[in-house]
Amino acid sequence: MIAHSFHSLLLALTLCAGSASAAEKVETFLLVTENYPPYNMSMNNSEYEHSGDQIYGVSADIVKMLFERAKLPYNMKLRAWHYAFEHAQRKAYRGVFSTTRTEERESMFKWVGPLVEDSWVAFSRPNESMSITSIDDLKKYRVGGYKGDIASEYLIEKGVNVSLIDDDTLNLKRLYGKYIDLWISGPYSGPYYAKQAGYPSPQPAYVFNQAEMYLALNVDTPQKYVDLLNETLAKMRSEGKVDEIIARYR
């Protein structure tokens, strides 16, 4: 009788513990991105968006599928890059994408990815002949970049005089207005911006780095969720889901 009561009590405690675990409430992730076509962008061509339903793009679509398959609740917003980057560093369960993972940023976040590959390109106007074989060659030209962009920061560290502005679409106007000679952008984003603005596609004059884009999560985010997201992403990639999303924007 005593043994039976003990086993009944043990079973009840086990069931309670299991229920508590199953009912564990996961905090909603707040993910912030920027307008950086075709990786992340507004469906309404707006500078800001307050709902993930109004945000799309290569990286945005991958992140949405990732959280849905991992069954983790999330909200997604579109903001200026500086806000997005700083916002993610303030509190657990916050994230920013698409972010290049660098040695300087490594300890600032926990990383999920890579989401997609990228490269850094110096674009010129179409049919312009430029002899550029190294970063040192870029120092001879007027170069335009986007404030906070890792590619522009990289060139500045290498001694290239990069003129930075907050709105990257204005760099396209500066390029075709001949206020700058070269524009630093991505292999997909440069041509996309040009097409949207009605300009001919700019010409890649020099590709100076291969990079990968990540989701960067606040360092206080529990590691088990970071691991779950990375495992889920690896499965998506092995199933061809990531390639399917990328193909939609080519």
Tab-separated table of C-alpha atoms in Angstrom:
chain	number	residue	atom	x	y	z
A	1	MET	CA	0.000	0.000	0.000
A	2	ILE	CA	2.801	2.389	0.957
A	3	ALA	CA	4.754	1.395	-2.149
A	4	HIS	CA	1.660	1.938	-4.302
A	5	SER	CA	1.109	5.401	-2.793
A	6	PHE	CA	4.746	6.322	-3.336
A	7	HIS	CA	4.597	5.301	-7.005
A	8	SER	CA	1.328	7.200	-7.464
A	9	LEU	CA	2.894	10.311	-5.962
A	10	LEU	CA	5.989	9.939	-8.135
A	11	LEU	CA	3.822	9.554	-11.246
A	12	ALA	CA	1.794	12.633	-10.328
A	13	LEU	CA	4.947	14.713	-9.831
A	14	THR	CA	6.333	13.502	-13.154
A	15	LEU	CA	3.133	14.439	-14.966
A	16	CYS	CA	3.120	17.870	-13.335
A	17	ALA	CA	6.716	18.469	-14.340
A	18	GLY	CA	5.935	17.408	-17.892
A	19	SER	CA	2.944	19.734	-18.043
A	20	ALA	CA	5.011	22.658	-16.808
A	21	SER	CA	7.607	21.982	-19.467
A	22	ALA	CA	5.008	21.672	-22.194
A	23	ALA	CA	3.345	24.887	-21.054
A	24	GLU	CA	6.596	26.825	-21.000
A	25	LYS	CA	5.921	30.246	-22.494
A	26	VAL	CA	8.487	31.347	-25.053
A	27	GLU	CA	9.022	35.083	-25.212
A	28	THR	CA	8.249	36.631	-28.580
A	29	PHE	CA	11.339	37.481	-30.611
A	30	LEU	CA	11.512	41.026	-31.973
A	31	LEU	CA	13.385	41.012	-35.267
A	32	VAL	CA	14.344	44.268	-36.956
A	33	THR	CA	15.690	44.684	-40.462
A	34	GLU	CA	16.373	47.493	-42.919
A	35	ASN	CA	15.429	48.364	-46.478
A	36	TYR	CA	18.184	46.566	-48.384
A	37	PRO	CA	16.679	45.111	-51.563
A	38	PRO	CA	16.421	42.395	-52.520
A	39	TYR	CA	17.351	40.929	-49.136
A	40	ASN	CA	14.867	42.842	-46.963
A	41	MET	CA	12.328	45.394	-48.194
A	42	SER	CA	8.890	46.936	-47.827
A	43	MET	CA	5.962	45.734	-49.932
A	44	ASN	CA	4.719	49.336	-49.916
A	45	ASN	CA	8.072	50.956	-50.782
A	46	SER	CA	7.938	52.522	-47.321
A	47	GLU	CA	10.882	53.540	-45.183
A	48	TYR	CA	9.366	51.809	-42.140
A	49	GLU	CA	7.087	48.827	-41.635
A	50	HIS	CA	5.477	47.642	-38.381
A	51	SER	CA	4.399	44.176	-39.514
A	52	GLY	CA	6.205	41.230	-41.010
A	53	ASP	CA	3.309	40.802	-43.444
A	54	GLN	CA	4.551	43.955	-45.196
A	55	ILE	CA	8.217	42.865	-45.351
A	56	TYR	CA	9.695	40.521	-47.951
A	57	GLY	CA	12.967	39.687	-49.683
A	58	VAL	CA	15.527	36.899	-49.795
A	59	SER	CA	16.611	37.122	-46.159
A	60	ALA	CA	13.203	38.172	-44.822
A	61	ASP	CA	11.511	35.159	-46.431
A	62	ILE	CA	14.183	32.802	-45.080
A	63	VAL	CA	13.839	34.218	-41.553
A	64	LYS	CA	10.035	33.943	-41.648
A	65	MET	CA	10.156	30.301	-42.714
A	66	LEU	CA	12.884	29.640	-40.145
A	67	PHE	CA	10.850	30.888	-37.176
A	68	GLU	CA	7.657	29.247	-38.386
A	69	ARG	CA	9.348	25.871	-38.754
A	70	ALA	CA	11.081	26.254	-35.374
A	71	LYS	CA	7.661	27.176	-33.884
A	72	LEU	CA	9.056	30.285	-32.205
A	73	PRO	CA	6.840	33.395	-31.959
A	74	TYR	CA	8.208	36.545	-33.565
A	75	ASN	CA	7.409	40.061	-34.705
A	76	MET	CA	9.274	41.700	-37.571
A	77	LYS	CA	9.786	45.402	-38.213
A	78	LEU	CA	11.548	47.488	-40.847
A	79	ARG	CA	13.638	50.410	-39.597
A	80	ALA	CA	16.766	52.419	-40.395
A	81	TRP	CA	19.951	50.350	-40.137
A	82	HIS	CA	21.484	52.212	-37.186
A	83	TYR	CA	18.289	51.772	-35.157
A	84	ALA	CA	17.991	48.077	-36.055
A	85	PHE	CA	21.619	47.307	-35.168
A	86	GLU	CA	21.538	49.119	-31.811
A	87	HIS	CA	18.047	47.908	-30.892
A	88	ALA	CA	19.129	44.267	-31.083
A	89	GLN	CA	21.936	44.839	-28.588
A	90	ARG	CA	19.723	46.170	-25.788
A	91	LYS	CA	17.639	43.173	-24.703
A	92	ALA	CA	17.309	39.387	-24.971
A	93	TYR	CA	15.093	37.926	-27.720
A	94	ARG	CA	15.931	40.783	-30.068
A	95	GLY	CA	17.625	40.292	-33.413
A	96	VAL	CA	18.804	42.153	-36.491
A	97	PHE	CA	19.238	40.901	-40.057
A	98	SER	CA	20.778	40.696	-42.619
A	99	THR	CA	24.084	41.217	-40.870
A	100	THR	CA	27.626	40.423	-41.954
A	101	ARG	CA	29.466	38.370	-39.326
A	102	THR	CA	32.879	39.890	-38.652
A	103	GLU	CA	35.596	39.462	-36.044
A	104	GLU	CA	34.689	42.833	-34.523
A	105	ARG	CA	31.017	41.892	-34.216
A	106	GLU	CA	31.523	38.275	-33.128
A	107	SER	CA	31.141	38.833	-29.359
A	108	MET	CA	28.362	41.399	-29.758
A	109	PHE	CA	25.712	38.837	-30.788
A	110	LYS	CA	24.755	35.188	-30.995
A	111	TRP	CA	24.630	34.124	-34.632
A	112	VAL	CA	22.134	32.228	-36.763
A	113	GLY	CA	23.179	31.444	-40.300
A	114	PRO	CA	24.447	32.041	-42.771
A	115	LEU	CA	21.122	32.977	-44.314
A	116	VAL	CA	22.525	33.838	-47.739
A	117	GLU	CA	25.836	34.607	-49.412
A	118	ASP	CA	26.703	38.098	-50.555
A	119	SER	CA	29.656	39.949	-52.035
A	120	TRP	CA	30.918	43.529	-51.992
A	121	VAL	CA	30.976	45.272	-55.347
A	122	ALA	CA	32.228	48.631	-56.590
A	123	PHE	CA	29.811	49.612	-59.367
A	124	SER	CA	30.547	52.101	-62.138
A	125	ARG	CA	28.280	53.570	-64.780
A	126	PRO	CA	27.654	51.219	-67.752
A	127	ASN	CA	30.352	50.976	-70.423
A	128	GLU	CA	32.939	52.922	-68.421
A	129	SER	CA	36.480	51.603	-68.676
A	130	MET	CA	38.285	51.453	-65.341
A	131	SER	CA	41.460	49.595	-64.497
A	132	ILE	CA	40.806	48.302	-60.982
A	133	THR	CA	42.666	45.219	-59.818
A	134	SER	CA	43.097	45.982	-56.114
A	135	ILE	CA	41.629	48.027	-53.280
A	136	ASP	CA	44.517	50.487	-53.668
A	137	ASP	CA	43.196	51.271	-57.155
A	138	LEU	CA	39.918	52.447	-55.591
A	139	LYS	CA	41.798	55.290	-53.901
A	140	LYS	CA	42.066	57.047	-57.273
A	141	TYR	CA	38.291	57.437	-57.563
A	142	ARG	CA	35.405	59.191	-55.849
A	143	VAL	CA	33.604	56.379	-54.033
A	144	GLY	CA	30.093	56.540	-52.580
A	145	GLY	CA	28.818	54.294	-49.794
A	146	TYR	CA	26.021	53.721	-47.316
A	147	LYS	CA	26.464	54.875	-43.712
A	148	GLY	CA	26.819	51.856	-41.415
A	149	ASP	CA	27.451	49.447	-44.287
A	150	ILE	CA	30.194	46.962	-43.444
A	151	ALA	CA	31.637	47.055	-46.987
A	152	SER	CA	32.063	50.828	-46.880
A	153	GLU	CA	33.583	50.637	-43.388
A	154	TYR	CA	36.009	47.989	-44.632
A	155	LEU	CA	37.216	50.238	-47.454
A	156	ILE	CA	37.632	53.202	-45.108
A	157	GLU	CA	39.820	51.044	-42.854
A	158	LYS	CA	41.913	50.233	-45.939
A	159	GLY	CA	42.444	53.924	-46.612
A	160	VAL	CA	39.836	54.469	-49.330
A	161	ASN	CA	38.067	57.831	-49.114
A	162	VAL	CA	34.398	56.782	-49.102
A	163	SER	CA	31.705	59.465	-49.088
A	164	LEU	CA	28.924	58.142	-46.837
A	165	ILE	CA	25.218	59.046	-46.847
A	166	ASP	CA	22.197	57.695	-44.929
A	167	ASP	CA	20.040	56.815	-47.958
A	168	ASP	CA	21.674	54.318	-50.301
A	169	THR	CA	19.264	55.111	-53.145
A	170	LEU	CA	20.844	58.569	-53.325
A	171	ASN	CA	24.174	56.954	-54.140
A	172	LEU	CA	22.619	55.704	-57.365
A	173	LYS	CA	21.627	59.269	-58.259
A	174	ARG	CA	25.098	60.489	-57.316
A	175	LEU	CA	26.652	57.842	-59.569
A	176	TYR	CA	24.581	58.676	-62.638
A	177	GLY	CA	24.858	62.392	-61.892
A	178	LYS	CA	28.652	61.937	-61.962
A	179	TYR	CA	29.120	63.214	-58.409
A	180	ILE	CA	30.872	59.915	-57.591
A	181	ASP	CA	32.750	57.483	-59.827
A	182	LEU	CA	31.968	54.262	-57.987
A	183	TRP	CA	29.147	53.029	-55.770
A	184	ILE	CA	29.611	50.309	-53.145
A	185	SER	CA	26.682	47.892	-53.101
A	186	GLY	CA	25.754	44.214	-53.371
A	187	PRO	CA	25.515	42.047	-56.499
A	188	TYR	CA	21.728	41.868	-56.265
A	189	SER	CA	20.931	45.151	-54.516
A	190	GLY	CA	22.805	47.420	-56.951
A	191	PRO	CA	20.943	46.265	-60.081
A	192	TYR	CA	17.663	46.104	-58.128
A	193	TYR	CA	17.892	49.745	-57.020
A	194	ALA	CA	18.754	50.817	-60.558
A	195	LYS	CA	15.799	48.956	-62.063
A	196	GLN	CA	13.396	50.434	-59.497
A	197	ALA	CA	14.656	53.968	-60.219
A	198	GLY	CA	14.559	53.545	-63.998
A	199	TYR	CA	18.329	53.645	-64.484
A	200	PRO	CA	20.331	51.199	-66.594
A	201	SER	CA	21.975	48.476	-64.552
A	202	PRO	CA	25.334	49.637	-63.136
A	203	GLN	CA	28.478	47.838	-64.189
A	204	PRO	CA	30.493	45.782	-61.659
A	205	ALA	CA	33.940	47.361	-61.807
A	206	TYR	CA	35.533	45.445	-58.934
A	207	VAL	CA	34.424	42.671	-56.564
A	208	PHE	CA	36.513	42.933	-53.432
A	209	ASN	CA	35.055	40.531	-50.903
A	210	GLN	CA	32.795	37.536	-50.462
A	211	ALA	CA	30.551	37.737	-47.408
A	212	GLU	CA	27.718	35.879	-45.711
A	213	MET	CA	24.570	37.385	-44.235
A	214	TYR	CA	23.340	36.306	-40.788
A	215	LEU	CA	20.595	36.847	-38.245
A	216	ALA	CA	22.327	38.374	-35.200
A	217	LEU	CA	20.565	37.757	-31.871
A	218	ASN	CA	21.097	39.564	-28.584
A	219	VAL	CA	23.776	37.852	-26.474
A	220	ASP	CA	21.333	37.280	-23.593
A	221	THR	CA	19.004	35.188	-25.755
A	222	PRO	CA	18.941	31.604	-24.369
A	223	GLN	CA	21.395	29.415	-26.258
A	224	LYS	CA	18.849	26.606	-26.705
A	225	TYR	CA	16.829	28.812	-29.062
A	226	VAL	CA	19.928	29.848	-30.996
A	227	ASP	CA	20.799	26.167	-31.420
A	228	LEU	CA	17.239	25.310	-32.445
A	229	LEU	CA	17.239	28.032	-35.113
A	230	ASN	CA	20.592	26.935	-36.520
A	231	GLU	CA	19.465	23.295	-36.623
A	232	THR	CA	16.215	24.278	-38.333
A	233	LEU	CA	18.067	26.412	-40.879
A	234	ALA	CA	20.448	23.549	-41.678
A	235	LYS	CA	17.454	21.297	-42.350
A	236	MET	CA	15.835	23.954	-44.562
A	237	ARG	CA	19.045	24.192	-46.566
A	238	SER	CA	19.390	20.410	-46.933
A	239	GLU	CA	15.782	20.226	-48.177
A	240	GLY	CA	16.459	22.905	-50.805
A	241	LYS	CA	14.107	25.439	-49.218
A	242	VAL	CA	16.753	28.187	-49.006
A	243	ASP	CA	17.686	27.754	-52.678
A	244	GLU	CA	13.993	27.955	-53.625
A	245	ILE	CA	13.651	31.321	-51.876
A	246	ILE	CA	16.850	32.708	-53.427
A	247	ALA	CA	15.674	31.648	-56.909
A	248	ARG	CA	12.533	33.797	-56.562
A	249	TYR	CA	14.632	36.981	-56.479
A	250	ARG	CA	17.084	36.280	-59.299
